[in-house]
Short mmCIF file of C-alpha atoms in Angstrom, two decimals:
data_model
loop_
_atom_site.label_atom_id
_atom_site.label_comp_id
_atom_site.label_asym_id
_atom_site.label_seq_id
_atom_site.Cartn_x
_atom_site.Cartn_y
_atom_site.Cartn_z
CA MET A 17 -9.86 -54.38 -9.51
CA LYS A 18 -8.99 -56.78 -6.67
CA LYS A 19 -5.70 -54.95 -6.21
CA GLU A 20 -7.53 -51.60 -5.87
CA ILE A 21 -9.91 -53.06 -3.29
CA LYS A 22 -7.00 -54.48 -1.34
CA ILE A 23 -5.26 -51.07 -1.26
CA PHE A 24 -8.48 -49.41 -0.10
CA VAL A 25 -8.95 -51.94 2.72
CA LEU A 26 -5.35 -51.47 3.86
CA ALA A 27 -5.82 -47.68 3.91
CA VAL A 28 -8.97 -48.00 6.04
CA MET A 29 -7.16 -50.34 8.44
CA ALA A 30 -4.25 -47.88 8.70
CA CYS A 31 -6.61 -45.02 9.57
CA ALA A 32 -8.35 -47.14 12.18
CA LEU A 33 -5.02 -48.19 13.68
CA THR A 34 -3.88 -44.53 13.84
CA GLY A 35 -7.05 -43.61 15.73
CA LEU A 36 -6.58 -46.56 18.10
CA LEU A 37 -2.99 -45.58 18.84
CA THR A 38 -4.02 -41.99 19.49
CA ALA A 39 -6.69 -43.13 21.91
CA CYS A 40 -4.26 -45.46 23.70
CA ILE A 41 -1.49 -42.91 23.98
CA GLY A 42 -3.31 -39.70 24.72
CA GLY A 43 -7.01 -40.44 24.65
CA GLU A 44 -9.38 -38.13 22.83
CA ASP A 45 -8.71 -34.43 22.40
CA VAL A 46 -8.65 -33.19 25.99
CA GLY A 47 -6.15 -30.34 25.70
CA ILE A 48 -5.25 -27.37 23.56
CA GLU A 49 -3.21 -28.51 20.59
CA GLU A 50 -0.40 -26.44 19.15
CA PRO A 51 -2.01 -24.38 16.36
CA ASP A 52 -1.15 -25.88 12.99
CA ASN A 53 -0.99 -22.45 11.33
CA ALA A 54 1.49 -20.90 13.76
CA MET A 55 4.85 -19.67 12.53
CA VAL A 56 8.12 -19.52 14.41
CA PHE A 57 9.73 -16.07 14.46
CA ASN A 58 13.25 -15.65 15.81
CA CYS A 59 14.14 -12.00 16.17
CA VAL A 60 17.65 -10.61 16.45
CA LYS A 61 18.44 -7.69 18.71
CA PRO A 62 19.98 -4.70 16.92
CA ALA A 63 23.22 -3.37 18.39
CA TYR A 64 22.77 -1.09 21.37
CA LEU A 65 23.55 2.58 20.75
CA VAL A 66 26.78 4.27 21.82
CA THR A 67 27.73 7.93 21.97
CA GLY A 68 28.04 9.41 18.50
CA ASP A 69 25.61 7.03 16.81
CA LYS A 70 23.24 8.47 14.22
CA VAL A 71 19.50 8.31 14.94
CA ALA A 72 17.01 9.14 12.21
CA LEU A 73 13.73 10.99 12.73
CA ILE A 74 11.03 10.09 10.20
CA SER A 75 7.26 10.52 9.79
CA PRO A 76 5.60 7.31 8.51
CA SER A 77 2.08 8.41 9.47
CA TYR A 78 0.82 11.90 10.16
CA PHE A 79 2.58 15.22 9.74
CA THR A 80 4.62 16.61 12.64
CA PRO A 81 5.41 20.34 12.92
CA ASP A 82 9.06 21.18 12.34
CA GLU A 83 9.30 22.79 15.78
CA SER A 84 8.56 19.45 17.47
CA VAL A 85 11.04 17.59 15.28
CA GLN A 86 13.80 20.09 16.03
CA LYS A 87 13.13 19.95 19.77
CA ALA A 88 13.30 16.15 19.67
CA ALA A 89 16.57 16.40 17.74
CA ASN A 90 17.98 18.59 20.50
CA VAL A 91 17.03 15.96 23.08
CA LEU A 92 18.94 13.33 21.10
CA ARG A 93 21.97 15.61 21.02
CA SER A 94 21.79 15.98 24.80
CA TRP A 95 21.99 12.18 24.99
CA GLY A 96 25.22 12.17 22.97
CA LEU A 97 23.53 10.96 19.78
CA VAL A 98 23.55 12.51 16.32
CA PRO A 99 20.06 13.19 14.91
CA VAL A 100 19.45 13.05 11.17
CA ILE A 101 16.09 14.11 9.79
CA GLY A 102 14.41 12.23 6.97
CA PRO A 103 14.52 13.97 3.57
CA ASN A 104 10.72 14.04 3.35
CA VAL A 105 10.00 15.07 6.94
CA GLY A 106 7.97 18.27 6.75
CA LYS A 107 5.95 17.19 3.72
CA GLN A 108 2.20 17.37 4.20
CA LEU A 109 -0.61 15.80 2.16
CA ASP A 110 -4.36 16.31 2.46
CA GLY A 111 -3.90 18.18 5.72
CA ARG A 112 -2.82 15.14 7.76
CA TYR A 113 -0.43 12.72 6.08
CA ALA A 114 3.33 13.31 6.25
CA GLY A 115 3.59 13.21 2.48
CA THR A 116 2.56 10.69 -0.12
CA VAL A 117 2.92 6.94 0.34
CA ALA A 118 5.95 7.05 -1.96
CA GLU A 119 7.59 9.82 0.08
CA ARG A 120 7.01 8.06 3.40
CA VAL A 121 8.29 4.77 1.99
CA SER A 122 11.32 6.56 0.56
CA ASP A 123 12.33 7.77 4.03
CA ILE A 124 11.94 4.26 5.47
CA ARG A 125 14.02 2.76 2.67
CA TRP A 126 16.62 5.49 3.22
CA VAL A 127 17.12 4.55 6.87
CA LEU A 128 17.03 0.82 6.19
CA ASN A 129 19.81 1.11 3.64
CA ASP A 130 22.07 3.57 5.47
CA PRO A 131 24.54 1.55 7.58
CA GLU A 132 25.51 4.64 9.61
CA ILE A 133 21.98 5.06 10.98
CA LYS A 134 21.70 2.83 14.06
CA ALA A 135 18.16 3.67 15.21
CA VAL A 136 14.97 5.31 13.99
CA ILE A 137 12.50 7.30 16.07
CA CYS A 138 9.14 7.96 14.48
CA ASN A 139 7.87 11.50 14.90
CA ARG A 140 4.26 10.59 15.64
CA GLY A 141 1.49 8.11 14.95
CA GLY A 142 -1.99 8.98 13.76
CA TYR A 143 -2.81 6.93 10.69
CA GLY A 144 -1.17 5.76 7.49
CA THR A 145 1.22 2.89 8.15
CA ILE A 146 -1.32 0.35 6.88
CA GLN A 147 -0.77 1.95 3.46
CA LEU A 148 2.90 0.99 3.62
CA ILE A 149 2.60 -2.73 4.41
CA ASP A 150 3.08 -4.02 0.86
CA GLN A 151 5.53 -1.32 -0.24
CA LEU A 152 8.68 -2.97 1.16
CA SER A 153 9.57 -6.65 1.39
CA LEU A 154 10.33 -8.36 4.68
CA ASN A 155 13.85 -8.93 3.35
CA GLU A 156 14.32 -5.15 3.15
CA TRP A 157 13.11 -4.69 6.72
CA GLY A 158 15.44 -7.35 8.05
CA ALA A 159 18.57 -6.87 5.94
CA HIS A 160 20.31 -4.39 8.28
CA PRO A 161 18.83 -4.66 11.81
CA LYS A 162 18.45 -1.34 13.62
CA TRP A 163 16.11 -0.09 16.31
CA PHE A 164 12.75 1.38 15.32
CA VAL A 165 10.91 3.29 18.05
CA GLY A 166 7.25 4.33 18.16
CA PHE A 167 3.76 3.39 19.27
CA SER A 168 0.11 3.88 18.29
CA ASP A 169 -0.05 3.69 14.46
CA ILE A 170 3.60 2.57 14.47
CA SER A 171 2.33 -0.80 15.73
CA THR A 172 2.16 -1.78 12.06
CA LEU A 173 5.91 -1.27 11.70
CA HIS A 174 6.54 -3.35 14.82
CA GLY A 175 4.61 -6.17 13.16
CA LEU A 176 6.65 -5.86 9.98
CA LEU A 177 9.91 -5.86 11.93
CA THR A 178 8.93 -8.91 13.99
CA ARG A 179 7.98 -10.75 10.81
CA SER A 180 11.33 -9.79 9.31
CA GLY A 181 13.18 -11.08 12.40
CA VAL A 182 14.20 -7.81 14.09
CA MET A 183 13.32 -6.53 17.58
CA SER A 184 11.95 -3.01 17.97
CA VAL A 185 10.86 -0.65 20.75
CA HIS A 186 7.27 0.26 21.52
CA GLY A 187 8.05 3.63 23.03
CA THR A 188 7.64 7.37 22.98
CA MET A 189 8.13 9.49 19.86
CA SER A 190 9.37 12.92 18.81
CA SER A 191 6.08 14.67 19.62
CA PHE A 192 6.61 13.65 23.28
CA LEU A 193 10.40 14.00 23.38
CA ALA A 194 9.89 17.60 22.31
CA LYS A 195 8.57 18.30 25.80
CA GLY A 196 12.12 18.04 27.13
CA GLY A 197 13.12 14.37 27.25
CA THR A 198 13.92 14.36 30.98
CA ASP A 199 10.87 12.41 32.17
CA GLU A 200 11.23 8.68 32.89
CA THR A 201 9.11 7.69 29.90
CA SER A 202 11.78 9.26 27.68
CA THR A 203 14.89 8.35 29.66
CA LEU A 204 13.88 4.70 30.02
CA MET A 205 13.43 4.54 26.26
CA ARG A 206 16.94 6.00 25.90
CA ASP A 207 18.25 3.44 28.39
CA VAL A 208 16.78 0.53 26.44
CA LEU A 209 18.41 1.74 23.23
CA MET A 210 21.73 1.97 25.06
CA GLY A 211 21.57 -1.49 26.63
CA ASN A 212 20.08 -0.83 30.07
CA VAL A 213 17.11 -3.20 30.06
CA PRO A 214 14.25 -2.76 32.54
CA ARG A 215 12.72 -5.44 34.71
CA TYR A 216 9.32 -4.06 35.56
CA GLU A 217 7.60 -4.50 38.91
CA VAL A 218 3.89 -3.79 38.43
CA PRO A 219 1.29 -3.32 41.21
CA ALA A 220 -1.52 -5.82 41.67
CA HIS A 221 -4.66 -5.22 39.61
CA PRO A 222 -8.16 -6.55 40.41
CA GLN A 223 -8.58 -7.97 36.89
CA ASN A 224 -5.25 -9.82 36.80
CA ILE A 225 -5.23 -13.56 36.13
CA ILE A 226 -2.53 -15.33 38.12
CA GLY A 227 0.19 -17.34 36.40
CA GLN A 228 3.57 -17.31 34.72
CA ALA A 229 4.41 -17.46 31.02
CA THR A 230 7.25 -16.88 28.57
CA GLY A 231 6.84 -16.00 24.92
CA MET A 232 7.45 -13.49 22.15
CA LEU A 233 6.04 -10.03 22.75
CA VAL A 234 3.78 -8.78 19.94
CA GLY A 235 0.87 -6.39 19.55
CA GLY A 236 0.45 -2.71 20.38
CA ASN A 237 -2.48 -0.48 19.51
CA ILE A 238 -5.30 -2.94 18.86
CA CYS A 239 -7.18 -0.87 16.28
CA THR A 240 -3.91 -0.64 14.35
CA PHE A 241 -2.60 -4.21 14.46
CA ALA A 242 -5.84 -6.24 14.41
CA PRO A 243 -6.74 -5.08 10.85
CA ASN A 244 -3.32 -6.31 9.69
CA ILE A 245 -4.23 -9.96 10.28
CA GLY A 246 -3.27 -12.01 7.25
CA SER A 247 -0.84 -9.42 5.89
CA GLN A 248 2.94 -9.53 6.02
CA ALA A 249 2.71 -7.19 9.05
CA ASP A 250 0.83 -9.83 11.05
CA ALA A 251 3.14 -10.87 13.89
CA THR A 252 0.25 -12.63 15.65
CA LEU A 253 0.81 -15.59 13.32
CA GLY A 254 3.70 -16.61 15.57
CA SER A 255 3.51 -19.29 18.24
CA ASN A 256 4.01 -18.89 22.00
CA LEU A 257 2.94 -15.25 22.05
CA ILE A 258 2.72 -12.71 24.84
CA LEU A 259 0.14 -10.30 23.46
CA PHE A 260 0.26 -6.62 24.42
CA VAL A 261 -2.85 -4.49 23.87
CA GLU A 262 -3.53 -0.77 24.41
CA GLU A 263 -5.98 1.78 23.00
CA VAL A 264 -7.08 5.41 23.17
CA GLY A 265 -10.31 7.24 22.41
CA GLU A 266 -12.26 4.14 21.32
CA SER A 267 -15.62 2.77 22.39
CA MET A 268 -15.71 -0.39 24.47
CA HIS A 269 -17.67 -2.16 21.78
CA ASN A 270 -14.99 -1.43 19.16
CA ILE A 271 -12.28 -2.76 21.47
CA ASP A 272 -14.38 -5.89 21.99
CA ARG A 273 -14.85 -6.15 18.22
CA GLN A 274 -11.10 -6.14 17.64
CA MET A 275 -10.57 -8.76 20.35
CA GLN A 276 -13.28 -10.93 18.79
CA ILE A 277 -11.43 -10.66 15.47
CA LEU A 278 -8.26 -11.90 17.19
CA LYS A 279 -10.20 -14.72 18.81
CA MET A 280 -11.86 -15.84 15.58
CA ASN A 281 -8.49 -15.88 13.80
CA GLY A 282 -6.94 -18.14 16.43
CA VAL A 283 -4.62 -15.50 17.86
CA LEU A 284 -5.67 -16.08 21.46
CA ASN A 285 -5.07 -19.82 21.02
CA ARG A 286 -1.44 -18.97 20.26
CA CYS A 287 -1.00 -16.79 23.34
CA LYS A 288 0.85 -17.91 26.44
CA GLY A 289 -0.06 -14.69 28.23
CA VAL A 290 -1.57 -11.24 27.75
CA ILE A 291 -0.50 -7.77 28.89
CA LEU A 292 -3.22 -5.12 28.98
CA GLY A 293 -1.78 -1.62 28.83
CA GLU A 294 -3.48 1.75 29.00
CA PHE A 295 -7.03 2.21 27.71
CA THR A 296 -6.96 5.98 27.73
CA ASP A 297 -10.21 7.94 27.39
CA CYS A 298 -12.04 4.87 26.11
CA GLY A 299 -15.84 4.76 26.10
CA LYS A 300 -18.06 3.69 28.95
CA GLU A 301 -21.22 2.84 27.04
CA PHE A 302 -21.58 -0.42 29.02
CA THR A 303 -21.75 -0.95 32.76
CA TYR A 304 -18.34 -2.64 32.96
CA GLU A 305 -16.18 -0.86 35.48
CA SER A 306 -13.28 -0.89 33.02
CA VAL A 307 -12.08 -2.26 29.69
CA GLU A 308 -10.08 -4.85 31.63
CA ALA A 309 -13.27 -6.04 33.35
CA MET A 310 -14.92 -6.38 29.95
CA LEU A 311 -12.05 -8.43 28.50
CA ARG A 312 -11.35 -10.65 31.50
CA PRO A 313 -14.10 -13.30 30.88
CA MET A 314 -12.92 -13.80 27.31
CA LEU A 315 -9.27 -14.14 28.32
CA ALA A 316 -10.09 -16.41 31.26
CA GLU A 317 -11.30 -19.07 28.80
CA TYR A 318 -7.68 -19.67 27.77
CA HIS A 319 -6.27 -20.33 31.25
CA ILE A 320 -3.28 -18.04 30.66
CA PRO A 321 -1.86 -15.27 32.88
CA VAL A 322 -3.12 -11.75 32.25
CA LEU A 323 -1.18 -8.71 33.50
CA CYS A 324 -3.43 -5.65 33.67
CA GLY A 325 -2.65 -1.98 34.11
CA PHE A 326 0.81 -1.93 32.56
CA PRO A 327 1.63 1.77 31.95
CA ALA A 328 2.26 1.75 28.21
CA GLY A 329 0.16 3.37 25.54
CA HIS A 330 -1.40 6.82 25.36
CA GLY A 331 -1.33 7.73 29.05
CA ASP A 332 1.03 10.19 30.70
CA VAL A 333 3.47 7.32 31.36
CA ASN A 334 4.39 5.20 28.34
CA LEU A 335 7.12 2.76 29.35
CA PRO A 336 9.22 1.12 26.63
CA LEU A 337 8.64 -2.48 25.56
CA VAL A 338 10.97 -4.54 23.36
CA MET A 339 8.72 -6.03 20.70
CA GLY A 340 9.80 -9.32 19.15
CA SER A 341 11.83 -10.23 22.22
CA GLN A 342 11.24 -13.19 24.50
CA VAL A 343 9.64 -11.94 27.70
CA THR A 344 8.48 -13.54 30.94
CA ILE A 345 5.47 -12.36 32.90
CA ASP A 346 4.89 -13.50 36.46
CA VAL A 347 1.46 -12.47 37.73
CA ARG A 348 0.93 -12.98 41.46
CA GLU A 349 -1.61 -11.95 44.08
CA ASP A 350 0.69 -9.17 45.31
CA GLY A 351 1.70 -7.82 41.90
CA ALA A 352 3.49 -8.83 38.73
CA THR A 353 6.85 -8.69 36.97
CA LEU A 354 7.69 -8.29 33.32
CA SER A 355 11.23 -9.12 32.25
CA PHE A 356 12.95 -9.19 28.85
CA ASN A 357 15.08 -12.24 28.14
CA ILE A 358 17.77 -10.37 26.23
CA ASP A 359 21.32 -9.40 27.05
CA GLY A 360 22.16 -6.03 28.51
CA GLU A 361 22.51 -4.45 31.92
CA GLN A 362 19.35 -5.08 33.94
CA GLN A 363 17.64 -2.39 36.02
CA GLU A 364 14.68 -2.77 38.36
CA VAL A 365 11.82 -0.40 37.57
CA ARG A 366 8.87 -0.04 39.92
CA THR A 367 6.14 1.26 37.67
CA ALA A 368 4.14 2.63 40.61
CA ASP A 369 6.98 5.04 41.41
CA ILE A 370 7.12 6.62 37.97
CA THR A 371 5.60 10.03 37.39
CA ALA A 372 5.38 12.12 34.25
CA PRO A 373 4.50 15.64 33.23
CA GLU A 374 0.77 16.03 32.75
CA THR A 375 -0.27 15.66 29.14
CA SER A 376 -3.62 17.13 28.18
CA LEU A 377 -6.44 15.05 26.75
CA ASN A 378 -6.10 17.05 23.52
CA ALA A 379 -2.41 16.15 23.29
CA ARG A 380 -3.03 12.42 23.81
CA MET A 381 -5.87 12.38 21.31
CA ALA A 382 -3.85 14.32 18.74
CA MET A 383 -0.91 11.90 18.99
CA ALA A 384 -3.38 9.10 18.31
CA GLY A 385 -4.84 10.93 15.33
CA LYS A 386 -8.26 11.29 16.95
CA ILE A 387 -8.48 15.09 16.57
CA GLU A 388 -7.13 17.61 14.13
CA GLU A 389 -4.36 19.25 16.12
CA ILE A 390 -2.87 19.72 19.56
CA GLU A 391 -4.28 22.73 21.33
CA GLU A 392 -1.98 24.78 23.54
CA GLU A 393 -2.03 23.70 27.17
#
């Protein structure tokens, strides 16, 4: 009994001494501690494409008409690449899905296991990738690194690839390439895949928060990736994040809801900086002048730089971003820069100088899966 009491007393003294040392060295908790649930993700960069490489076209979400797929394939040929179309592309289920879950997974597994396929461009977004999260292991995603390209609902696949340790490209898809592929949204995506990496110069924005930060780029369409928290597609579990957010056709209150979910799950604590992309055709049910104005007070609590107005998402300009890569943002009074800390030939891109063919509201909403089909312009 005396021995047990002695051990207890020693344990209490040790705890007290630990607290005293903490107070002497650093005082009480006066700063933001490194989150104890953060993971470290190190992503590899797939090999850049060269002339003659095979690029697969697949439909992980909604159905894409064959005409659009074929037009996109012709654009790839004009770039010197060899398009191959997924075996299940063209399937349609319940009026919207590009086939069953098993068929969509089969096409993904096909490209992951074919060593001759060097990149994958998704045909469109919409909805459905959340159904695929548990269908393939992270080991399958990461076994043979190759570029995956897409945005909107494809944000789920970006999360899976980051978790598996592979970089990917948040960029335009077949439904947009089918318009001709000569606009800068398309050609810059091509350039990234071929090793010509942009360094973006972005105009000043009234809701910017000044500062500089470096971290791993994660995120995408917020109503797609926020529900994936806690799953194996959750790349926001990483540490030292640069979070990218965009949205289309959503109410302000739903965007706020998704951001609150991120906040409550500690995601914003793990962010070194935030990039706010396009919030296309989003609601104005409040008196905020913009979505950025609504989000700024929340983000300001974290004393991190915020780069607003980056042209990526569902607008007429959708510039490519390398997800899972280390990036640096430098937000200043006179503007901002976004650079990717990966090898490749660097090119300066002034986002204010980029124009694109007009895309109708119906087309943007259809690509996001918000309406039934694209009406003719």
